[in-house]
Coordinates of C-alpha atoms and ligand atoms in Angstrom, one line a residue:
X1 CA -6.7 -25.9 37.8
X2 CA -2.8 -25.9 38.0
X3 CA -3.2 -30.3 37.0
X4 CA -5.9 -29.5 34.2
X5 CA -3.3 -26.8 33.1
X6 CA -0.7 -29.9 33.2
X7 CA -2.5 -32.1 31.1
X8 CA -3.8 -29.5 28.1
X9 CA 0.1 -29.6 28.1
X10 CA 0.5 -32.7 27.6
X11 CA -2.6 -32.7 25.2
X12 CA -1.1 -29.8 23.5
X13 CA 2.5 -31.5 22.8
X14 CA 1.2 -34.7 21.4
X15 CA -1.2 -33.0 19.4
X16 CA 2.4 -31.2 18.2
X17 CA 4.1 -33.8 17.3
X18 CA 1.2 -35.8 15.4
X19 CA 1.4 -32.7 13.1
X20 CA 5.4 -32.7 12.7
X21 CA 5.2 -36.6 12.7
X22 CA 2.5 -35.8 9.5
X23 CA 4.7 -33.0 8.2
X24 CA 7.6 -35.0 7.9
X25 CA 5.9 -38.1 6.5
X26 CA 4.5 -35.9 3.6
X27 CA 7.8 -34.1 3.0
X28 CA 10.0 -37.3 2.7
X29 CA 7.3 -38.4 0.0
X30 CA 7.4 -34.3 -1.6
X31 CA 11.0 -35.4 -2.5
X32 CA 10.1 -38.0 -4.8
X33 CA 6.7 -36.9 -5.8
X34 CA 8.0 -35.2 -8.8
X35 CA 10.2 -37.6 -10.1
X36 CA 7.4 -40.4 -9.6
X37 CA 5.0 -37.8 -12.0
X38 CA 2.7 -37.7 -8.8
X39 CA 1.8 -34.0 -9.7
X40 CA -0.7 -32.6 -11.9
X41 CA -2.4 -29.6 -12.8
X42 CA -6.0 -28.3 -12.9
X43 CA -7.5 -25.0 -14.2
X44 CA -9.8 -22.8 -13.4
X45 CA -11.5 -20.4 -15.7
X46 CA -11.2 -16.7 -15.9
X47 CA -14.3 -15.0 -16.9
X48 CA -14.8 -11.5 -18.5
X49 CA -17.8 -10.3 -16.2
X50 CA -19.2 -8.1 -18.8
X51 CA -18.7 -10.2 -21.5
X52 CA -19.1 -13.4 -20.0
X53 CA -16.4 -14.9 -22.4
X54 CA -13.6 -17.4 -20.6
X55 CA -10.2 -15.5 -21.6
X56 CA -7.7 -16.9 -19.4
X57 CA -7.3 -19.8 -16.9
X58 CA -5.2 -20.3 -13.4
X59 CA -2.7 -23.7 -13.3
X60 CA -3.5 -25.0 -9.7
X61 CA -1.4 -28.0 -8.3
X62 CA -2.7 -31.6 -6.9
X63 CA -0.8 -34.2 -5.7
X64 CA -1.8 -37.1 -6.2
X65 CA -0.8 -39.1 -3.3
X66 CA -0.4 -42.7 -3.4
X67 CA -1.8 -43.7 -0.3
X68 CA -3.7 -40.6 0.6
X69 CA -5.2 -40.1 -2.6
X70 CA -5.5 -36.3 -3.7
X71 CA -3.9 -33.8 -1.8
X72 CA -4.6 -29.8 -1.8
X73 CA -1.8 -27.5 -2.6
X74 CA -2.4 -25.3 1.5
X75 CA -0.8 -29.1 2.4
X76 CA 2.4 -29.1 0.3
X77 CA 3.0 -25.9 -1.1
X78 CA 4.3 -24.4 2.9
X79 CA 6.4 -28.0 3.2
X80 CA 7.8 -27.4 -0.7
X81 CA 8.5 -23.3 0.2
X82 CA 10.1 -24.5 3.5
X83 CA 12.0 -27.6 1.9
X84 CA 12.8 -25.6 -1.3
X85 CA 11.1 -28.1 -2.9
X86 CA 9.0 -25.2 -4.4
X87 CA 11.9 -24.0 -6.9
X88 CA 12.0 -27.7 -8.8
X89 CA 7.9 -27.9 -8.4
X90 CA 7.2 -24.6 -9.3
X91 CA 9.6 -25.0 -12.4
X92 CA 7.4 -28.1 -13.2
X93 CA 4.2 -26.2 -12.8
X94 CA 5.3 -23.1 -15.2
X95 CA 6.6 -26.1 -18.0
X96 CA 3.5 -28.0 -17.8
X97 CA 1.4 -24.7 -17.7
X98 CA 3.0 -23.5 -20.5
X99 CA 3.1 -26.0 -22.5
X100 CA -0.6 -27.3 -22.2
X101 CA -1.7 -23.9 -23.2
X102 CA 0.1 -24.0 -26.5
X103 CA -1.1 -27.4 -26.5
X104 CA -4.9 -26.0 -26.6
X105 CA -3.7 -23.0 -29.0
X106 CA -2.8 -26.2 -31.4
X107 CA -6.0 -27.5 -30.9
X108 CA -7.7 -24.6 -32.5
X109 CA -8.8 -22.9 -29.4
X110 CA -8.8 -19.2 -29.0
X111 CA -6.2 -17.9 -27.5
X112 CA -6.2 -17.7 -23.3
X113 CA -4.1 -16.6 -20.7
X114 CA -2.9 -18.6 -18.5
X115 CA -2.0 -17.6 -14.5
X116 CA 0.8 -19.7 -13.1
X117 CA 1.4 -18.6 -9.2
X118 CA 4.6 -17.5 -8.0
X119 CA 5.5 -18.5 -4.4
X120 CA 8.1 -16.5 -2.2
X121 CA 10.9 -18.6 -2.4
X122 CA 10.4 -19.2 -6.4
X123 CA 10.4 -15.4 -7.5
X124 CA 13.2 -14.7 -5.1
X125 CA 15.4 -17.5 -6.9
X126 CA 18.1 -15.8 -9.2
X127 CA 17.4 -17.7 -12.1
X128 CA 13.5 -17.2 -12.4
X129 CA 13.9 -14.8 -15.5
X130 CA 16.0 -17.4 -17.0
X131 CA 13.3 -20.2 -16.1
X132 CA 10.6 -18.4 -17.6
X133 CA 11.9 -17.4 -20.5
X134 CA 12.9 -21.1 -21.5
X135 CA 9.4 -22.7 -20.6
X136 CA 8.4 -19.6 -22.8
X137 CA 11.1 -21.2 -25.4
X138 CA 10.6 -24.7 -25.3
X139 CA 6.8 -24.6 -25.3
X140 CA 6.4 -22.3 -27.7
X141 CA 4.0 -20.1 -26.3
X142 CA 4.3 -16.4 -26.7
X143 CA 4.6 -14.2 -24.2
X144 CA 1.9 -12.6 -23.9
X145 CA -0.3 -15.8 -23.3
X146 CA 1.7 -16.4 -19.9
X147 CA 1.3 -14.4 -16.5
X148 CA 2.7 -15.0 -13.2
X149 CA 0.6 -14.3 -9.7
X150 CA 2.8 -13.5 -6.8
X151 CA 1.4 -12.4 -3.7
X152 CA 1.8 -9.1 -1.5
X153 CA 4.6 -10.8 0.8
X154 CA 6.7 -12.0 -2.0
X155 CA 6.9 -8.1 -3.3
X156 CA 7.3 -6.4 0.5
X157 CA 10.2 -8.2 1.5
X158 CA 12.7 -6.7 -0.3
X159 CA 10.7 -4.1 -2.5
X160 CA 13.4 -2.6 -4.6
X161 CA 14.9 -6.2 -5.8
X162 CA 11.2 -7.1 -6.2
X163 CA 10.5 -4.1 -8.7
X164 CA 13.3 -4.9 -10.6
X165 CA 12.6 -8.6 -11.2
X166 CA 8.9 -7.7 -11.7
X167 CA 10.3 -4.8 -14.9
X168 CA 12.3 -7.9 -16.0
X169 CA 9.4 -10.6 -16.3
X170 CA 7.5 -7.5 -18.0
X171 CA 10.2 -6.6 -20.4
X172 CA 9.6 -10.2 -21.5
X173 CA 6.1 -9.3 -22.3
X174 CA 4.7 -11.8 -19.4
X175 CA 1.7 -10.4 -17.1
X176 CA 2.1 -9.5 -13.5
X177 CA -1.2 -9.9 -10.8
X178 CA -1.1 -9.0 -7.1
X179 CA -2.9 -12.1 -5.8
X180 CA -4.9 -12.4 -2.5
X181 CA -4.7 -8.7 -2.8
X182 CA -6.1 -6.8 0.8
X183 CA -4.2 -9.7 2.7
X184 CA -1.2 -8.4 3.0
X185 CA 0.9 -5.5 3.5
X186 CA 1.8 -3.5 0.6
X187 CA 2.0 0.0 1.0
X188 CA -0.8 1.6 -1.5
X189 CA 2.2 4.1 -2.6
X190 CA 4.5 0.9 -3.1
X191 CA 1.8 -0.2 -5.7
X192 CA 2.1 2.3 -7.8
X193 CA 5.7 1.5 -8.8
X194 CA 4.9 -2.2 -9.6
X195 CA 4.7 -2.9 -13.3
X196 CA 1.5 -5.0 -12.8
X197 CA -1.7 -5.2 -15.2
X198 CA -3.9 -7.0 -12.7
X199 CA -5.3 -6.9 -9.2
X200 CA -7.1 -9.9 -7.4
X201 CA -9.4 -9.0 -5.1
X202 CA -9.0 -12.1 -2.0
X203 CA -11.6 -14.7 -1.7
X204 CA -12.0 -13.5 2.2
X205 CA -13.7 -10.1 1.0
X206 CA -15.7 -11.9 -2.1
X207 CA -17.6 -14.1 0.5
X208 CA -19.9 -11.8 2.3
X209 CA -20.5 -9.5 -0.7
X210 CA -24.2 -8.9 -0.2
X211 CA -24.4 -9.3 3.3
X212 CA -21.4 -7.5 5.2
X213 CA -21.8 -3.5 4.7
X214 CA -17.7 -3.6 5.3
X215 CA -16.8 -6.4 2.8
X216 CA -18.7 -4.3 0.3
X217 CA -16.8 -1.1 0.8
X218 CA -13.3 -3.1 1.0
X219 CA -14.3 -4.5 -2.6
X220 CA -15.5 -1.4 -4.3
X221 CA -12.3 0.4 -2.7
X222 CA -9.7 -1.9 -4.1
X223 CA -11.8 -1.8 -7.6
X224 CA -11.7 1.9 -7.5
X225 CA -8.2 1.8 -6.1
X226 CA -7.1 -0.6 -8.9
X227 CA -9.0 1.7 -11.9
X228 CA -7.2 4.9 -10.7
X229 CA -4.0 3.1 -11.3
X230 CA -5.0 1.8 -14.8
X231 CA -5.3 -1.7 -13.8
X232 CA -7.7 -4.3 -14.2
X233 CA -9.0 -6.3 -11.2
X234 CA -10.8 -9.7 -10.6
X235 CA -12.8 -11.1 -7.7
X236 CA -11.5 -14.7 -6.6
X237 CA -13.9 -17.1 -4.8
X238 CA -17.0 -15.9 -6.9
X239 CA -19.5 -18.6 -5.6
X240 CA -22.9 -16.4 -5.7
X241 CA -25.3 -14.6 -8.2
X242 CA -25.5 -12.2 -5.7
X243 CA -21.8 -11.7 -5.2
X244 CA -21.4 -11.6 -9.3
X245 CA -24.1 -8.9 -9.4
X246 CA -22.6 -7.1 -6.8
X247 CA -19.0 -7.1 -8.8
X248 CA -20.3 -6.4 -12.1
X249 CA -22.3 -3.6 -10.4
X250 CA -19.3 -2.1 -9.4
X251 CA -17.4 -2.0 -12.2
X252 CA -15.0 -4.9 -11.1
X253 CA -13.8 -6.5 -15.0
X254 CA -13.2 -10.3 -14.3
X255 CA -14.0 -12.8 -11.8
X256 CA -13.2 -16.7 -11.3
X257 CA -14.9 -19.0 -8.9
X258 CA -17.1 -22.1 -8.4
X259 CA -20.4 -20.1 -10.0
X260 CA -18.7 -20.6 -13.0
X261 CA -16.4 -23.1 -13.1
X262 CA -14.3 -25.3 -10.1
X263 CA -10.6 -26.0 -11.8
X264 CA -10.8 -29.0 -14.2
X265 CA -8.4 -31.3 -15.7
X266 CA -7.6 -30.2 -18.9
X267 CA -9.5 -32.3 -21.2
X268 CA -12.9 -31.1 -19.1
X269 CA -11.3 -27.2 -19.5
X270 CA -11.3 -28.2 -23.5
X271 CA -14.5 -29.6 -23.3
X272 CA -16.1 -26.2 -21.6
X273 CA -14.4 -23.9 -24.1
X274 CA -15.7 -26.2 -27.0
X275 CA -19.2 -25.9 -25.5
X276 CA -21.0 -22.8 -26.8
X277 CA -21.3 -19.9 -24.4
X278 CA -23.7 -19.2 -21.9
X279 CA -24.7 -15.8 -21.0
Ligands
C2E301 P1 -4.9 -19.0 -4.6 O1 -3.8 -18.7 -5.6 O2 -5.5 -17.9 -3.9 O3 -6.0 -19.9 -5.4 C1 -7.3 -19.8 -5.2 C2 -7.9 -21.0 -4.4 O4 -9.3 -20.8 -4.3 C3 -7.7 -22.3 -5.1 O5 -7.5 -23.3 -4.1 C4 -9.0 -22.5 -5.8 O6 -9.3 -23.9 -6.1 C5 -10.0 -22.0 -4.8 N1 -11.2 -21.5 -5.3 C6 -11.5 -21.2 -6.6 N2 -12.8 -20.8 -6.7 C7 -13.3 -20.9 -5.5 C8 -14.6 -20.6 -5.0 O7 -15.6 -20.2 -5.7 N3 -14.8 -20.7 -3.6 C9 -13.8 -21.1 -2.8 N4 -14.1 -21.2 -1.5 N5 -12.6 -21.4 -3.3 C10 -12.3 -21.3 -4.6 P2 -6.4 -24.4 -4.2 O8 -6.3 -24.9 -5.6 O9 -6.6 -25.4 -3.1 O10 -5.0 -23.6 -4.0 C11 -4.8 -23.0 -2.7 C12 -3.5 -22.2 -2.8 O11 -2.4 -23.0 -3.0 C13 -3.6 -21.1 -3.9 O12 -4.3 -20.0 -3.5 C14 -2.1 -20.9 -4.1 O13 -1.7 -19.9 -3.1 C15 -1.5 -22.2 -3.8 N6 -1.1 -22.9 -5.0 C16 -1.9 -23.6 -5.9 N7 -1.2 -24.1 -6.9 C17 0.0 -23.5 -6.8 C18 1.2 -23.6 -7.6 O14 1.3 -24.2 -8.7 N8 2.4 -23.0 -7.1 C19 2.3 -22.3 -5.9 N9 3.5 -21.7 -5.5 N10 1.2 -22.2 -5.2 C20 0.1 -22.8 -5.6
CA302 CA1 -3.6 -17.4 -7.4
CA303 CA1 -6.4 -16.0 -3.2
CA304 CA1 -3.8 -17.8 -1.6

């Protein structure tokens, strides 16, 4: 027992450092990604469950790797917040968010909203105001078309600076959403001060809707929770009828997942809103 113990050891360590080895082969190539134009973005509808009409859209970042072709944002995105990569990537992400969606609003589209997350290390940097409000500026998208999804974490580690930065991005007349909301640790009387329009209920509850008595009563809490407090709330993750049933059954407004749409590049995002609309 005591050698088997010795060699899950040794197992263990190697398997270790293939990971580090990994981590720090894709962090010397996160340094030059952006400068190489390796990055893009692809969105995902956001769909009024009662209506059924697309009014706003979530930026997700890909990396397109060259030698390991596409890679998913749970890759980078820890190596970029731990790097601070994350403050010149996430800048990117909000320019390029921004601007495609005036882009579209050119185009003749109507009007949509588009969700840019917010990592911890971004919305505790002292010039996000500042950043925002000049990819706001140089785009020239208005306000009100823009809105930023930062997490639970990002709010509870230092709540009162948090509230403050989250009045300032408001004063600007940019949205607020608690994203992966149930995750994490906010205090339910902490919510109440936060100057947020949206919840998101987290993929992990969305799953089992329809087959796990305590995912159901997790979901129709937080959508109670979240109309008490005069805020809307949509379910991530959406991949079922049944699950879309369930939501719209219990009063939850807006949802986003792969029943409706996977994120797209953005001339297949122009192509679905040019297509007329399904019910
Ligand atoms: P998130 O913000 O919670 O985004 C939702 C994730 O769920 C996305 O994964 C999306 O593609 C995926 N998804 C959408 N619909 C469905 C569905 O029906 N079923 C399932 N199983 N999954 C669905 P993705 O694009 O891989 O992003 C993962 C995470 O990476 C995001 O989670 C977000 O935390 C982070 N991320 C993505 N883009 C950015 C970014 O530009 N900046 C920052 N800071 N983080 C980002
Ligand atoms: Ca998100
Ligand atoms: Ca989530
Ligand atoms: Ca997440």
């Amino acid at each position: 027992a005591k050698d088997m113990g010795k060699n899950n050891c040794q197992f263990y360590t190697r398997e270790m450092n293939a990971t580090i080895e990994e981590k720090l082969v894709l962090l010397e190539g996160l340094r030059s990604a952006l400068d190489e134009g390796q990055f893009r973005l692809v969105y995902q509808p956001k769909v009024d469950l009662h209506t059924g009409r697309v009014f706003g859209v979530e930026a997700l970042v890909r990396w397109e790797h060259p030698e390991q072709g596409v890679i998913g944002p749970d890759r980078f995105i820890p190596l970029a917040e731990e790097s601070g990569i994350i403050v010149a990537l996430g800048e990117w992400v909000l320019r390029t968010a921004c601007a495609q969606n005036r882009a579209w609003q050119d185009q003749g589209f109507a009007p949509l909203r588009i969700s840019v997350n917010v990592s911890p290390r971004q919305f505790e940097e002292q010039l996000l105001v500042q950043r925002v409000q000049r990819a706001l500026a140089d785009s020239g998208l208005a306000a009100q078309w823009l809105e930023l999804e930062v997490t639970e974490g990002v709010i509870m580690r230092d709540l009162q600076q948090a509230v403050a930065k989250m009045a300032q991005v408001r004063a600007m007349g940019v949205s607020l959403s608690i994203d992966d909301f149930g995750t994490g640790y906010s205090s339910l009387s902490a919510l109440k001060s936060f100057p947020i329009s949206t919840l998101k209920i987290d993929k992990s509850f969305v799953r089992d809707l329809g087959r796990s008595m305590g995912d159901e009563a997790i979901a129709s809490s937080i959508i109670g929770l979240a109309h008490r407090l005069k805020l809307r709330v949509i379910a991530e993750g959406v991949e079922t009828e049944q699950q879309r049933s369930f939501l719209r059954e219990n009063g939850c407004d807006e949802m986003q997942g792969y029943l409706f749409s996977r994120p797209l590049p953005p001339e297949q995002l122009a192509q679905l809103l040019a297509a007329p609309a399904v019910k």
